[in-house]
Coordinates of C-alpha atoms and ligand atoms in Angstrom, one line a residue:
M1 CA -18.2 67.3 166.8
S2 CA -15.8 70.3 166.2
K3 CA -15.9 72.0 163.0
Q4 CA -13.3 71.3 160.5
Y5 CA -11.5 73.5 158.0
D6 CA -8.6 73.0 155.5
V7 CA -7.1 76.3 156.9
V8 CA -7.6 78.4 159.9
V9 CA -6.2 81.8 160.0
I10 CA -5.8 83.6 163.5
G11 CA -5.9 87.3 163.1
S12 CA -7.6 89.5 160.3
G13 CA -5.0 92.2 160.0
P14 CA -3.3 92.6 156.5
A15 CA -1.3 89.4 156.7
G16 CA -4.4 87.2 158.0
Y17 CA -7.0 88.7 155.8
H18 CA -4.8 88.5 152.6
A19 CA -3.9 84.8 153.5
A20 CA -7.6 84.0 154.3
I21 CA -8.9 85.4 151.0
R22 CA -6.2 84.0 149.0
C23 CA -6.9 80.5 150.6
G24 CA -10.6 80.9 149.7
Q25 CA -9.7 81.7 146.2
L26 CA -7.7 78.6 146.0
G27 CA -10.7 76.6 147.1
F28 CA -9.6 75.7 150.6
R29 CA -12.3 75.7 153.2
T30 CA -11.2 78.5 155.3
A31 CA -12.0 80.2 158.5
C32 CA -10.4 83.5 160.0
I33 CA -10.8 84.2 163.8
E34 CA -10.7 87.7 165.0
K35 CA -11.0 89.1 168.5
W36 CA -11.0 92.9 167.9
L37 CA -14.4 94.5 168.7
N38 CA -15.0 98.1 167.6
Q39 CA -16.8 100.6 169.6
N40 CA -20.2 99.4 168.7
G41 CA -19.2 95.8 169.9
K42 CA -18.8 94.4 166.3
T43 CA -16.0 92.5 165.1
A44 CA -13.3 94.9 163.8
Y45 CA -11.6 93.1 160.7
G46 CA -8.4 94.5 159.2
G47 CA -6.2 94.5 162.2
T48 CA -3.9 97.4 163.4
C49 CA -3.6 98.6 159.7
L50 CA -7.3 99.4 159.0
N51 CA -8.5 100.1 162.5
V52 CA -5.6 102.2 164.3
G53 CA -2.7 102.2 161.9
C54 CA -2.0 102.9 158.2
I55 CA -5.4 104.2 157.2
P56 CA -6.6 106.5 160.0
S57 CA -3.1 107.9 160.4
K58 CA -3.2 108.6 156.5
A59 CA -6.6 110.0 156.9
L60 CA -5.3 112.5 159.5
L61 CA -2.3 113.2 157.3
D62 CA -4.4 114.1 154.5
T63 CA -6.7 116.2 156.3
S64 CA -3.9 118.2 158.0
Q65 CA -2.0 118.7 154.9
K66 CA -5.1 120.1 153.3
Y67 CA -5.5 122.6 156.3
I68 CA -1.8 123.6 155.7
E69 CA -2.4 124.1 152.1
A70 CA -5.6 126.2 152.7
Q71 CA -3.6 128.2 155.3
H72 CA -0.3 128.8 153.5
E73 CA -0.4 127.4 149.9
F74 CA -3.8 128.6 148.4
S75 CA -2.6 132.4 148.3
T76 CA 0.4 131.3 146.4
H77 CA -1.9 129.9 143.7
G78 CA -3.9 133.3 143.8
I79 CA -6.7 131.6 145.9
K80 CA -8.0 133.7 148.5
V81 CA -10.0 132.1 151.4
S82 CA -10.6 133.5 154.8
K83 CA -8.6 132.0 157.6
P84 CA -9.2 128.3 157.8
V85 CA -10.4 126.7 160.9
I86 CA -9.8 123.2 161.9
D87 CA -12.8 121.2 163.4
V88 CA -11.2 118.3 165.1
P89 CA -14.4 116.2 165.9
A90 CA -15.3 116.5 162.2
M91 CA -11.7 115.4 161.2
I92 CA -11.8 112.4 163.6
G93 CA -15.4 111.6 162.4
R94 CA -14.2 111.5 158.8
K95 CA -11.4 109.3 159.8
D96 CA -13.6 107.0 161.6
K97 CA -15.9 106.8 158.6
V98 CA -13.1 105.7 156.4
V99 CA -12.0 103.1 158.8
K100 CA -15.6 101.7 159.1
Q101 CA -16.0 101.6 155.4
L102 CA -12.6 99.6 155.0
T103 CA -13.2 97.1 157.9
Q104 CA -16.7 96.3 156.7
G105 CA -15.1 95.8 153.2
V106 CA -13.0 93.1 154.6
A107 CA -16.0 91.3 156.0
G108 CA -17.7 91.6 152.5
L109 CA -14.4 90.3 150.9
F110 CA -14.4 87.2 153.3
R111 CA -18.2 86.5 152.2
A112 CA -17.4 87.0 148.7
N113 CA -14.4 84.5 148.9
K114 CA -16.3 82.0 151.2
V115 CA -14.1 82.6 154.1
D116 CA -16.0 82.0 157.5
D117 CA -15.4 84.8 159.9
I118 CA -15.3 83.7 163.5
S119 CA -15.5 86.5 166.2
G120 CA -13.5 85.5 169.3
S121 CA -10.0 84.8 170.5
G122 CA -8.0 81.9 168.8
R123 CA -5.4 79.8 170.7
L124 CA -3.4 76.9 169.2
I125 CA -3.8 74.1 171.5
A126 CA -2.2 71.3 169.4
A127 CA -1.2 71.0 165.7
G128 CA -4.5 70.9 163.9
L129 CA -6.6 72.3 166.8
V130 CA -7.6 75.8 167.7
Q131 CA -9.5 76.7 170.7
V132 CA -12.0 79.6 170.3
T133 CA -13.1 81.7 173.2
A134 CA -16.1 83.7 172.1
H135 CA -16.8 87.1 173.6
D136 CA -19.3 85.7 176.0
G137 CA -16.6 83.4 177.6
S138 CA -17.8 80.2 176.0
Q139 CA -15.2 78.0 174.5
Y140 CA -15.2 75.6 171.5
E141 CA -12.6 73.8 169.4
I142 CA -12.1 73.8 165.7
E143 CA -10.0 71.5 163.6
A144 CA -7.8 72.6 160.8
K145 CA -5.3 70.8 158.5
Q146 CA -3.3 74.0 158.2
I147 CA -3.0 77.1 160.6
I148 CA -1.8 80.5 159.9
L149 CA -0.9 82.6 162.8
A150 CA -1.3 86.4 162.0
A151 CA -1.7 88.0 165.3
G152 CA 0.2 91.0 164.6
S153 CA 1.9 93.5 167.0
V154 CA 1.0 96.0 169.8
P155 CA 2.9 99.2 170.8
A156 CA 6.0 98.8 172.9
S157 CA 6.1 100.6 176.2
I158 CA 8.7 102.1 178.7
P159 CA 8.2 102.3 182.4
T160 CA 9.1 105.9 182.5
A161 CA 6.1 106.9 180.6
A162 CA 3.3 104.6 181.2
V163 CA 0.4 105.1 178.7
D164 CA -3.1 106.1 180.4
Q165 CA -4.7 106.9 176.9
Q166 CA -5.6 110.4 178.5
T167 CA -2.5 112.4 178.8
I168 CA 0.2 109.7 178.0
V169 CA -1.2 108.1 174.8
D170 CA 0.4 105.6 172.3
S171 CA -0.4 105.6 168.6
T172 CA -3.9 104.7 168.9
G173 CA -4.7 107.4 171.6
A174 CA -2.9 109.9 169.3
L175 CA -5.5 109.2 166.4
D176 CA -8.5 110.4 168.6
F177 CA -7.4 113.7 170.6
T178 CA -10.5 115.8 170.8
E179 CA -8.7 119.0 170.3
V180 CA -5.2 120.1 169.0
P181 CA -2.7 119.9 172.0
K182 CA -0.9 123.2 172.6
N183 CA 2.3 121.5 173.7
L184 CA 2.8 118.1 172.3
G185 CA 5.6 115.8 173.3
V186 CA 6.6 112.7 171.4
I187 CA 8.9 110.0 172.5
G188 CA 10.5 108.4 169.4
A189 CA 11.6 110.1 166.2
G190 CA 10.5 106.9 164.1
V191 CA 7.8 106.5 161.7
I192 CA 4.8 106.9 163.9
G193 CA 6.7 109.9 165.8
L194 CA 7.0 111.8 162.6
E195 CA 3.8 111.0 160.9
L196 CA 1.6 111.7 163.9
G197 CA 3.9 114.7 165.2
S198 CA 3.3 116.1 161.7
V199 CA -0.3 115.8 161.9
W200 CA -0.8 117.7 165.1
A201 CA 2.0 120.2 164.2
R202 CA 0.2 121.1 161.2
L203 CA -2.8 121.7 163.0
G204 CA -0.9 124.1 165.4
A205 CA 0.5 122.2 168.3
K206 CA 4.1 122.9 169.3
V207 CA 5.7 119.7 168.8
T208 CA 8.9 118.4 170.6
V209 CA 10.2 114.9 169.7
L210 CA 12.5 113.3 172.2
E211 CA 14.7 110.6 170.3
A212 CA 17.1 108.3 172.3
L213 CA 19.5 107.9 169.2
E214 CA 22.2 110.3 168.2
D215 CA 21.1 109.7 164.6
F216 CA 18.1 110.8 162.7
L217 CA 16.4 108.1 161.1
P218 CA 19.3 105.6 161.0
V219 CA 17.7 103.3 158.8
A220 CA 17.5 105.7 156.0
D221 CA 20.2 106.9 153.5
R222 CA 22.3 109.7 155.3
Q223 CA 21.7 112.2 152.6
I224 CA 17.9 111.7 152.5
A225 CA 17.6 111.6 156.4
A226 CA 19.7 115.0 156.6
E227 CA 17.3 116.6 154.1
A228 CA 14.3 115.2 156.1
Q229 CA 15.7 116.5 159.3
K230 CA 16.0 120.0 157.7
I231 CA 12.6 120.1 156.2
L232 CA 10.8 118.8 159.2
G233 CA 12.6 121.1 161.4
K234 CA 11.4 124.0 159.3
Q235 CA 8.0 122.8 159.5
G236 CA 8.2 123.0 163.4
L237 CA 9.2 119.7 164.6
D238 CA 11.6 120.3 167.5
I239 CA 13.5 117.0 167.0
R240 CA 15.8 116.4 170.1
L241 CA 18.3 113.6 169.3
G242 CA 20.3 111.7 172.0
T243 CA 17.3 112.3 174.6
L244 CA 16.3 109.8 177.2
V245 CA 13.3 110.2 179.2
T246 CA 14.0 109.5 182.9
N247 CA 10.6 110.3 184.4
T248 CA 7.1 111.5 183.8
A249 CA 4.4 112.7 186.2
T250 CA 0.8 113.5 185.3
G251 CA -1.6 115.5 187.3
K252 CA -5.0 114.3 188.3
G253 CA -8.0 114.5 185.8
K254 CA -8.6 114.2 182.2
N255 CA -7.0 117.4 181.1
S256 CA -3.9 117.3 183.3
D257 CA -0.4 118.1 181.8
V258 CA 2.5 115.8 181.9
S259 CA 5.9 116.7 183.3
V260 CA 8.6 114.9 181.6
E261 CA 12.2 114.7 182.9
F262 CA 14.8 113.8 180.3
T263 CA 18.5 114.0 179.8
S264 CA 20.0 115.3 176.4
R265 CA 23.5 115.8 175.4
N266 CA 25.0 119.2 175.4
G267 CA 28.5 118.8 173.8
D268 CA 30.2 116.1 175.8
K269 CA 27.9 116.4 178.8
Q270 CA 24.5 114.8 179.5
E271 CA 22.3 117.6 180.9
K272 CA 19.1 117.1 182.9
N273 CA 16.1 118.9 181.5
Q274 CA 12.3 119.1 182.1
A275 CA 9.4 120.0 179.9
T276 CA 5.7 120.1 180.3
F277 CA 3.3 118.9 177.7
D278 CA -0.6 118.7 177.5
K279 CA -0.4 115.4 175.6
L280 CA 2.6 112.9 175.3
I281 CA 2.7 110.2 172.5
V282 CA 5.0 107.3 173.2
A283 CA 6.1 105.8 169.8
I284 CA 9.1 103.7 170.6
G285 CA 8.4 100.7 168.4
R286 CA 5.9 97.8 168.5
K287 CA 6.4 94.3 169.8
P288 CA 4.8 90.9 168.5
Y289 CA 1.5 90.0 169.9
T290 CA 1.5 86.4 171.1
E291 CA -0.6 86.9 174.2
D292 CA -2.8 83.7 174.8
L293 CA -2.1 82.6 171.3
L294 CA 0.0 79.5 171.8
D295 CA -0.2 76.6 174.2
P296 CA 3.6 76.2 174.8
A297 CA 3.3 72.4 174.7
V298 CA 2.5 72.7 170.8
G299 CA 6.3 73.7 170.4
V300 CA 5.9 76.7 168.3
E301 CA 9.2 78.4 168.9
L302 CA 9.6 82.2 169.6
D303 CA 12.8 84.0 169.1
E304 CA 14.7 86.0 171.9
R305 CA 12.5 89.2 171.0
G306 CA 9.2 87.2 171.2
F307 CA 8.7 86.9 167.4
I308 CA 7.4 83.6 166.3
Q309 CA 10.4 82.0 164.5
V310 CA 9.8 81.1 160.7
N311 CA 11.9 80.3 157.8
E312 CA 11.7 82.3 154.6
Q313 CA 8.5 80.5 153.5
C314 CA 6.9 81.6 156.9
M315 CA 7.0 77.8 158.2
T316 CA 7.2 77.7 162.1
S317 CA 8.9 74.9 163.9
V318 CA 5.8 72.9 163.9
A319 CA 4.6 71.1 160.8
N320 CA 1.5 72.6 159.1
V321 CA 1.7 75.7 161.3
Y322 CA 2.7 78.9 159.6
A323 CA 3.0 82.5 160.7
C324 CA 3.2 85.8 158.9
G325 CA 3.1 89.5 159.3
D326 CA 4.3 91.7 162.3
V327 CA 4.3 88.6 164.6
V328 CA 7.3 87.2 162.7
R329 CA 10.8 88.8 161.8
G330 CA 11.3 91.5 159.2
P331 CA 9.9 95.1 159.0
M332 CA 6.6 95.6 160.6
L333 CA 4.9 96.8 157.4
A334 CA 1.5 96.0 156.3
H335 CA 2.4 95.2 152.5
K336 CA 5.1 92.9 153.9
G337 CA 2.6 91.0 155.9
M338 CA 0.2 91.0 152.9
E339 CA 2.7 89.3 150.6
E340 CA 3.7 86.7 153.2
G341 CA 0.0 85.9 153.8
I342 CA -0.4 85.3 150.1
M343 CA 2.8 83.5 149.7
V344 CA 1.7 81.1 152.6
A345 CA -1.8 80.5 151.0
E346 CA -0.3 79.8 147.6
R347 CA 2.4 77.4 149.0
L348 CA -0.4 75.3 150.7
A349 CA -1.8 75.0 147.2
G350 CA 1.5 73.6 146.0
K351 CA 2.6 76.9 144.3
K352 CA 6.3 78.0 144.4
S353 CA 5.5 81.6 145.6
Q354 CA 8.1 83.6 147.4
V355 CA 8.6 87.1 149.1
N356 CA 11.3 89.0 147.8
Y357 CA 12.6 90.4 151.2
D358 CA 15.4 92.5 149.3
L359 CA 12.7 94.7 147.9
V360 CA 10.3 95.8 150.8
P361 CA 9.6 99.4 150.2
S362 CA 9.6 101.6 153.2
V363 CA 7.7 104.9 153.4
I364 CA 7.3 107.8 155.9
Y365 CA 4.1 109.7 155.0
T366 CA 5.3 113.1 156.1
H367 CA 5.3 116.1 153.6
P368 CA 7.4 115.7 151.6
E369 CA 7.1 112.0 151.9
I370 CA 10.3 109.8 152.4
A371 CA 10.5 106.6 150.6
W372 CA 13.1 104.0 149.8
V373 CA 13.9 100.5 148.5
G374 CA 17.0 98.5 148.0
K375 CA 20.5 99.4 149.5
N376 CA 21.5 102.8 150.4
E377 CA 24.8 104.6 149.7
E378 CA 26.4 103.9 153.3
E379 CA 25.4 100.1 153.1
L380 CA 26.9 99.8 149.7
T381 CA 30.1 101.7 150.7
T382 CA 30.5 99.3 153.8
A383 CA 29.9 96.4 151.5
G384 CA 32.8 97.6 149.1
V385 CA 30.4 97.9 146.1
D386 CA 31.5 100.1 143.2
F387 CA 28.4 102.1 142.3
N388 CA 27.2 105.3 140.6
I389 CA 24.6 107.6 142.1
G390 CA 22.3 109.8 140.1
V391 CA 20.6 112.6 142.1
F392 CA 17.8 114.8 140.6
P393 CA 16.2 117.6 142.7
F394 CA 12.6 118.3 142.5
V395 CA 13.4 122.1 142.1
A396 CA 14.3 121.2 138.6
S397 CA 11.2 119.3 137.9
G398 CA 8.6 121.4 135.9
R399 CA 5.6 119.5 137.4
A400 CA 6.9 119.9 140.9
L401 CA 7.4 123.6 140.4
A402 CA 4.0 123.9 138.7
A403 CA 2.5 122.4 141.9
N404 CA 4.7 124.7 144.1
D405 CA 5.8 121.5 145.8
S406 CA 9.6 121.2 144.9
S407 CA 11.6 120.2 148.0
G408 CA 13.6 117.1 148.0
M409 CA 15.2 115.0 145.6
V410 CA 15.3 111.4 143.8
K411 CA 18.6 109.4 144.5
L412 CA 19.1 106.4 142.4
I413 CA 22.1 104.1 143.0
A414 CA 23.3 101.7 140.3
D415 CA 26.1 99.1 140.2
A416 CA 29.0 100.7 138.4
K417 CA 30.0 97.5 136.5
T418 CA 26.6 96.1 135.5
D419 CA 24.5 99.4 135.8
R420 CA 21.8 97.2 137.6
V421 CA 19.8 99.4 140.0
L422 CA 20.6 98.6 143.6
G423 CA 18.5 101.3 145.4
C424 CA 16.4 104.4 145.2
H425 CA 15.8 107.0 148.0
I426 CA 13.4 109.6 147.7
I427 CA 12.2 112.6 149.6
G428 CA 9.9 114.7 147.8
P429 CA 6.2 115.1 146.6
S430 CA 4.3 111.8 146.2
A431 CA 7.7 109.9 146.9
A432 CA 5.8 106.6 147.9
D433 CA 4.0 106.4 144.5
L434 CA 7.2 107.4 142.5
L435 CA 9.3 104.8 144.3
Q436 CA 6.9 102.0 143.2
Q437 CA 8.2 102.3 139.6
V438 CA 11.6 101.6 140.9
V439 CA 10.5 98.8 142.9
I440 CA 9.1 97.1 139.7
A441 CA 12.3 98.1 137.7
M442 CA 14.2 96.3 140.3
E443 CA 12.0 93.3 140.6
F444 CA 12.8 92.9 136.9
S445 CA 16.6 93.5 137.5
A446 CA 16.5 96.7 135.5
S447 CA 19.6 98.8 134.8
A448 CA 19.7 102.6 135.3
E449 CA 20.1 102.6 131.5
D450 CA 16.7 100.7 131.1
L451 CA 15.0 103.3 133.0
G452 CA 16.8 106.0 131.1
L453 CA 15.5 104.6 127.8
T454 CA 11.9 104.3 129.1
M455 CA 9.6 107.2 128.0
F456 CA 7.9 109.1 130.8
S457 CA 5.0 111.2 130.3
H458 CA 5.5 114.9 130.6
P459 CA 5.1 116.9 132.7
T460 CA 5.0 114.4 135.6
L461 CA 6.8 114.1 138.9
S462 CA 7.9 110.7 137.6
E463 CA 10.4 112.5 135.2
A464 CA 12.5 113.0 138.3
V465 CA 13.0 109.3 138.5
H466 CA 13.9 109.4 134.9
E467 CA 16.4 112.1 135.1
A468 CA 18.0 110.3 138.4
A469 CA 18.5 107.4 136.2
L470 CA 20.0 109.3 133.3
A471 CA 22.1 111.2 136.0
A472 CA 23.5 107.9 137.3
N473 CA 25.1 107.4 133.8
G474 CA 26.1 111.1 133.7
H475 CA 23.6 112.5 131.1
A476 CA 20.7 113.9 132.9
I477 CA 19.3 116.6 130.6
H478 CA 18.3 119.0 133.5
I479 CA 20.5 119.5 136.4
G480 CA 20.9 116.1 137.9
N481 CA 24.2 115.2 138.9
R482 CA 26.3 111.9 139.2
K483 CA 28.5 110.7 141.8
R484 CA 30.9 107.6 141.5
R485 CA 31.9 105.7 144.6
A486 CA 34.4 102.9 144.5
Ligands
FAD501 P1 -2.1 93.4 162.8 O1 -2.5 94.2 161.8 O2 -1.7 93.7 164.0 O3 -3.4 92.4 162.9 C1 -3.4 91.3 163.8 C2 -4.9 90.9 164.1 O4 -4.9 89.8 164.8 C3 -5.6 92.1 164.8 O5 -6.8 92.4 164.4 C4 -5.8 91.3 166.4 O6 -6.9 91.6 167.0 C5 -5.8 89.9 165.9 N1 -5.5 88.9 166.8 C6 -4.4 88.8 167.7 N2 -4.4 87.7 168.4 C7 -5.6 87.2 168.1 C8 -6.1 85.8 168.7 N3 -5.5 85.0 169.7 N4 -7.3 85.6 168.2 C9 -8.1 86.2 167.3 N5 -7.4 87.5 166.7 C10 -6.2 87.8 167.3 N6 2.3 99.9 157.8 C11 2.6 100.2 156.5 O7 2.9 99.4 155.8 N7 2.2 101.4 156.0 C12 1.7 102.4 156.9 O8 1.3 103.5 156.5 C13 1.6 102.2 158.3 N8 1.1 103.1 159.0 C14 1.1 102.7 160.4 C15 0.5 103.6 161.4 C16 0.4 103.4 162.7 C17 -0.1 104.4 163.6 C18 0.5 102.1 163.1 C19 0.4 101.7 164.4 C20 1.0 101.1 162.4 C21 1.3 101.4 161.0 N9 1.8 100.3 160.0 C22 1.9 100.7 158.7 C23 2.1 99.1 160.5 C24 0.8 98.2 160.0 O9 -0.1 98.6 160.7 C25 1.4 96.7 160.4 O10 2.6 96.3 159.9 C26 0.3 95.8 160.1 O11 -1.1 96.1 160.5 C27 0.7 94.3 160.4 O12 -0.4 93.5 159.9 P2 -0.6 91.9 160.6 O13 -1.7 91.4 159.9 O14 0.7 91.2 160.8 O15 -1.1 92.4 162.1
NAD502 P1 10.2 103.0 165.0 O1 10.9 101.8 165.2 O2 9.9 103.4 163.6 O3 10.7 104.1 165.7 C1 10.8 104.2 167.2 C2 11.8 105.2 167.6 O4 11.8 105.4 169.0 C3 13.2 104.9 167.1 O5 13.9 106.0 166.4 C4 13.9 104.6 168.3 O6 15.3 104.8 168.3 C5 13.2 105.4 169.4 N1 13.1 105.0 170.9 C6 13.0 103.6 171.3 N2 13.0 103.8 172.7 C7 13.1 105.1 173.0 C8 13.3 105.6 174.3 N3 13.1 105.0 175.3 N4 13.3 107.0 174.2 C9 13.5 107.7 173.1 N5 13.4 107.1 172.0 C10 13.3 105.9 171.7 O7 8.7 102.6 165.6 P2 7.3 103.4 165.6 O8 7.4 104.5 165.0 O9 6.7 103.2 166.9 O10 6.5 102.4 164.5 C11 6.3 101.0 164.8 C12 6.2 100.2 163.6 O11 5.2 100.6 162.9 C13 7.5 100.5 162.8 O12 8.2 99.4 162.7 C14 7.0 100.7 161.5 O13 7.4 99.9 160.5 C15 5.4 100.6 161.5 N6 4.8 101.8 161.0 C16 5.0 102.1 159.6 C17 4.5 103.2 159.1 C18 4.7 103.4 157.5 O14 5.0 102.5 156.9 N7 4.5 104.6 157.2 C19 3.8 104.2 159.8 C20 3.8 104.0 161.0 C21 4.2 102.8 161.8

């Protein structure tokens, strides 16, 4: 007889492992199926995020930022060191250690919460029935009252730059270079392009970013995007907007270069160009991963872009089948998937949990970081909302100056009639962590005045948020300024 569970989760990424652990906590007999194997042939829990995404990229960002500080910042603080040298294999080794620790941690959390981990590939073959294909090819079935699909996403590709993981790599390959490329090309000036481009630029690569769109970071507030483009340009990222890659050609062998042909705009004309790179990263977005996940006869519907169709509660078109994380609509972010996974588990237990899709924070972990939540100036203007803006530059923050890290600003937007905070957009030191206090404030429908009346420790970077809130109502103490838009 096949094994029976209350809940079976397919995929152990942030969405899946949060769903599984919460189901375990709520007393459901739960299993989580994961097919990913690491280099040692062990099941790799934690999905893209822990294995080849959020965590390893941040490990490299942190190392490369320390290298930059040792190279350029220490002397400003009066610290003399001999010229730092980057040991790339040691950097990658440290990254791998962090990944190992965290992925093994997920296995430990499964044990602690009585979640059965099943190594193999899961396929939904009927409502309530999952077929597992083990790594030796053997197959068996497991039954579940409820099934949660959390299969995640994989990098998108373009035919003009086929990934070989040697010379032309995707985000996964770009986490494992064995040496710093001299000339690095990046296709796509999105989150991955900017983060991984920054890593290798800091370590000495000459980085050229080829972006198809004419606008830089079109999803961000325009003022923040303009500031980011200026700062990243100064750091050496050569960002070419309105650029389309038309062809690539790699030579033979592991260390061959790649020749890239592209068109870019010069005034009104599209010009043909060519560049040679020793590595090329393709970072043009990700796509939902549903390969071998679903028997079409079950009737789980996909949308026109291949995402599993769900409602706000992550219910699919088939009763008792849920889906969450990157495999469904919405931003492809770990924290969005985590919250969805928890919501699904709690709803299965009869709770009324929800995800507030209006308050999903976005962060780009460059230096300085870029972070935002809620509506931006352009969106509110288009919507005809009457609002106030408070801007506070980090150059007026005592703590930022003390740290010699004072580029950027906090921009807080509040409704002109109700003073309710509608959005916050930050570029600056620790922007991601600073933003979180505004996310909490917005979750509680705070006004800019509420934030202004709150006491902030001195001297902290957080005071920039305080001052931006005061500035929105026209009375920042330092040099914040206010704009009214009707
Ligand atoms: P995934 O993490 O993709 O996990 C899905 C899991 O399901 C995988 O382990 C897969 O092997 C497994 N699976 C798939 N099909 C099957 C099957 N049939 N049977 C068994 N198992 C299956 N997001 C952030 O919020 N912050 C960041 O800083 C950040 N940085 C990133 C950096 C990079 C380089 C990349 C690539 C992504 C980054 N992301 C970041 C995005 C983040 O990694 C994803 O949004 C997140 O991992 C999605 O979680 P998920 O659980 O939906 O899917
Ligand atoms: P992205 O959507 O952020 O950026 C892709 C960029 O590539 C866009 O600017 C797009 O216009 C451009 N592009 C697309 N096709 C192109 C082409 N043919 N030529 C040139 N440019 C092209 O995607 P990404 O950077 O690959 O990241 C994938 C996902 O992973 C994102 O959705 C993101 O949410 C997630 N992620 C998040 C973080 C974070 O939260 N810090 C970090 C990394 C990745």
